[in-house]
PDB file of C-alpha atoms in Angstrom:
ATOM      1  CA  ALA A 220     157.029  67.168 107.996  1.00  0.00           C
ATOM      2  CA  ASN A 221     153.894  69.302 108.183  1.00  0.00           C
ATOM      3  CA  LEU A 222     152.686  68.172 104.719  1.00  0.00           C
ATOM      4  CA  GLY A 223     153.441  64.552 105.418  1.00  0.00           C
ATOM      5  CA  ALA A 224     150.411  63.865 107.586  1.00  0.00           C
ATOM      6  CA  THR A 225     146.959  65.412 108.195  1.00  0.00           C
ATOM      7  CA  GLN A 226     146.028  66.652 111.652  1.00  0.00           C
ATOM      8  CA  ARG A 227     143.845  63.628 111.997  1.00  0.00           C
ATOM      9  CA  GLY A 228     146.675  61.447 111.106  1.00  0.00           C
ATOM     10  CA  ARG A 229     148.949  63.135 113.660  1.00  0.00           C
ATOM     11  CA  ILE A 230     146.300  62.472 116.271  1.00  0.00           C
ATOM     12  CA  GLU A 231     145.979  58.890 115.318  1.00  0.00           C
ATOM     13  CA  ALA A 232     149.727  58.346 115.340  1.00  0.00           C
ATOM     14  CA  ALA A 233     150.018  60.077 118.759  1.00  0.00           C
ATOM     15  CA  ARG A 234     147.369  57.805 120.332  1.00  0.00           C
ATOM     16  CA  VAL A 235     149.435  54.721 119.450  1.00  0.00           C
ATOM     17  CA  GLY A 236     152.606  56.213 120.978  1.00  0.00           C
ATOM     18  CA  VAL A 237     154.290  57.960 117.928  1.00  0.00           C
ATOM     19  CA  ARG A 238     156.276  60.836 119.115  1.00  0.00           C
ATOM     20  CA  LEU A 239     155.745  63.897 116.794  1.00  0.00           C
ATOM     21  CA  ASN A 240     155.636  67.619 116.676  1.00  0.00           C
ATOM     22  CA  THR A 241     152.760  69.908 115.959  1.00  0.00           C
ATOM     23  CA  ASP A 242     152.256  71.616 112.580  1.00  0.00           C
ATOM     24  CA  ALA A 243     153.644  74.829 113.984  1.00  0.00           C
ATOM     25  CA  ILE A 244     156.982  73.142 114.835  1.00  0.00           C
ATOM     26  CA  ASP A 245     157.352  71.164 111.620  1.00  0.00           C
ATOM     27  CA  ASN A 246     156.601  74.276 109.594  1.00  0.00           C
ATOM     28  CA  SER A 247     159.024  76.546 111.554  1.00  0.00           C
ATOM     29  CA  ALA A 248     161.792  75.993 108.989  1.00  0.00           C
ATOM     30  CA  GLY A 249     159.583  77.445 106.228  1.00  0.00           C
ATOM     31  CA  VAL A 250     158.726  80.374 108.471  1.00  0.00           C
ATOM     32  CA  ASP A 251     162.340  80.938 109.340  1.00  0.00           C
ATOM     33  CA  THR A 252     163.480  80.691 105.680  1.00  0.00           C
ATOM     34  CA  SER A 253     160.902  83.257 104.743  1.00  0.00           C
ATOM     35  CA  ASP A 254     162.088  85.593 107.556  1.00  0.00           C
ATOM     36  CA  HIS A 255     165.670  85.376 106.389  1.00  0.00           C
ATOM     37  CA  GLU A 256     164.527  86.217 102.820  1.00  0.00           C
ATOM     38  CA  VAL A 257     162.452  89.331 103.845  1.00  0.00           C
ATOM     39  CA  ASN A 258     165.164  90.565 106.249  1.00  0.00           C
ATOM     40  CA  ILE A 259     167.857  90.268 103.535  1.00  0.00           C
ATOM     41  CA  LYS A 260     165.609  91.956 100.916  1.00  0.00           C
ATOM     42  CA  ILE A 261     164.876  94.804 103.269  1.00  0.00           C
ATOM     43  CA  LEU A 262     168.568  95.365 103.991  1.00  0.00           C
ATOM     44  CA  LEU A 263     169.470  95.175 100.276  1.00  0.00           C
ATOM     45  CA  GLY A 264     166.366  97.355  99.343  1.00  0.00           C
ATOM     46  CA  ASP A 265     168.259 100.518 100.459  1.00  0.00           C
ATOM     47  CA  VAL A 266     171.341  99.590  98.540  1.00  0.00           C
ATOM     48  CA  VAL A 267     169.253  99.060  95.409  1.00  0.00           C
ATOM     49  CA  ALA A 268     167.314 102.380  96.060  1.00  0.00           C
ATOM     50  CA  ARG A 269     170.546 104.284  96.194  1.00  0.00           C
ATOM     51  CA  GLY A 270     171.665 102.725  92.898  1.00  0.00           C
ATOM     52  CA  ASP A 271     174.577 100.913  94.390  1.00  0.00           C
ATOM     53  CA  MET A 272     173.224  97.643  93.228  1.00  0.00           C
ATOM     54  CA  THR A 273     170.764  96.600  90.523  1.00  0.00           C
ATOM     55  CA  VAL A 274     167.805  94.217  91.280  1.00  0.00           C
ATOM     56  CA  LYS A 275     169.522  91.603  89.109  1.00  0.00           C
ATOM     57  CA  GLN A 276     172.764  91.961  91.189  1.00  0.00           C
ATOM     58  CA  ARG A 277     170.578  91.709  94.359  1.00  0.00           C
ATOM     59  CA  ASP A 278     168.885  88.530  93.027  1.00  0.00           C
ATOM     60  CA  THR A 279     172.328  87.052  92.146  1.00  0.00           C
ATOM     61  CA  LEU A 280     173.650  87.698  95.598  1.00  0.00           C
ATOM     62  CA  MET A 281     170.649  86.353  97.219  1.00  0.00           C
ATOM     63  CA  ALA A 282     170.936  83.120  95.066  1.00  0.00           C
ATOM     64  CA  SER A 283     174.583  82.793  96.221  1.00  0.00           C
ATOM     65  CA  MET A 284     173.413  82.925  99.841  1.00  0.00           C
ATOM     66  CA  THR A 285     171.003  79.958  99.468  1.00  0.00           C
ATOM     67  CA  ASP A 286     173.277  77.283 101.074  1.00  0.00           C
ATOM     68  CA  GLU A 287     174.401  79.418 103.904  1.00  0.00           C
ATOM     69  CA  VAL A 288     170.884  80.496 104.734  1.00  0.00           C
ATOM     70  CA  ALA A 289     169.660  76.930 104.550  1.00  0.00           C
ATOM     71  CA  ALA A 290     172.346  75.769 106.868  1.00  0.00           C
ATOM     72  CA  LEU A 291     171.457  78.491 109.308  1.00  0.00           C
ATOM     73  CA  VAL A 292     167.727  77.641 109.237  1.00  0.00           C
ATOM     74  CA  LEU A 293     168.386  73.934 109.523  1.00  0.00           C
ATOM     75  CA  ALA A 294     170.734  74.343 112.494  1.00  0.00           C
ATOM     76  CA  ASP A 295     168.306  76.646 114.172  1.00  0.00           C
ATOM     77  CA  ASN A 296     165.317  74.328 113.693  1.00  0.00           C
ATOM     78  CA  TYR A 297     167.343  71.291 114.776  1.00  0.00           C
ATOM     79  CA  ARG A 298     168.274  73.016 118.104  1.00  0.00           C
ATOM     80  CA  GLN A 299     164.665  74.174 118.572  1.00  0.00           C
ATOM     81  CA  THR A 300     163.256  70.693 118.133  1.00  0.00           C
ATOM     82  CA  GLN A 301     165.970  69.240 120.260  1.00  0.00           C
ATOM     83  CA  ALA A 302     165.135  71.780 123.131  1.00  0.00           C
ATOM     84  CA  LEU A 303     161.436  70.789 122.934  1.00  0.00           C
ATOM     85  CA  THR A 304     162.232  67.180 123.011  1.00  0.00           C
ATOM     86  CA  ILE A 305     164.544  67.660 125.964  1.00  0.00           C
ATOM     87  CA  ALA A 306     161.818  69.793 127.771  1.00  0.00           C
TER      88      ALA A 306
END
């Protein structure tokens, strides 16, 4: 977890053989989640602008997608970290 240890702590852990990722890898799920949110908002922005959906309806729809988006992000990040570990 990128907030679980300072950079100095990561270096000290690595020096004694602990296998870990860089901050960029550990924070990739947060970035991926944000990317999904922004892309969904852009897609729904046109729908709201046309008046086919209210902002409240958009927000309700987005909230209902939370578990699915989380599952997609976690699966993607698991595979990404796995690929790095294998490489």
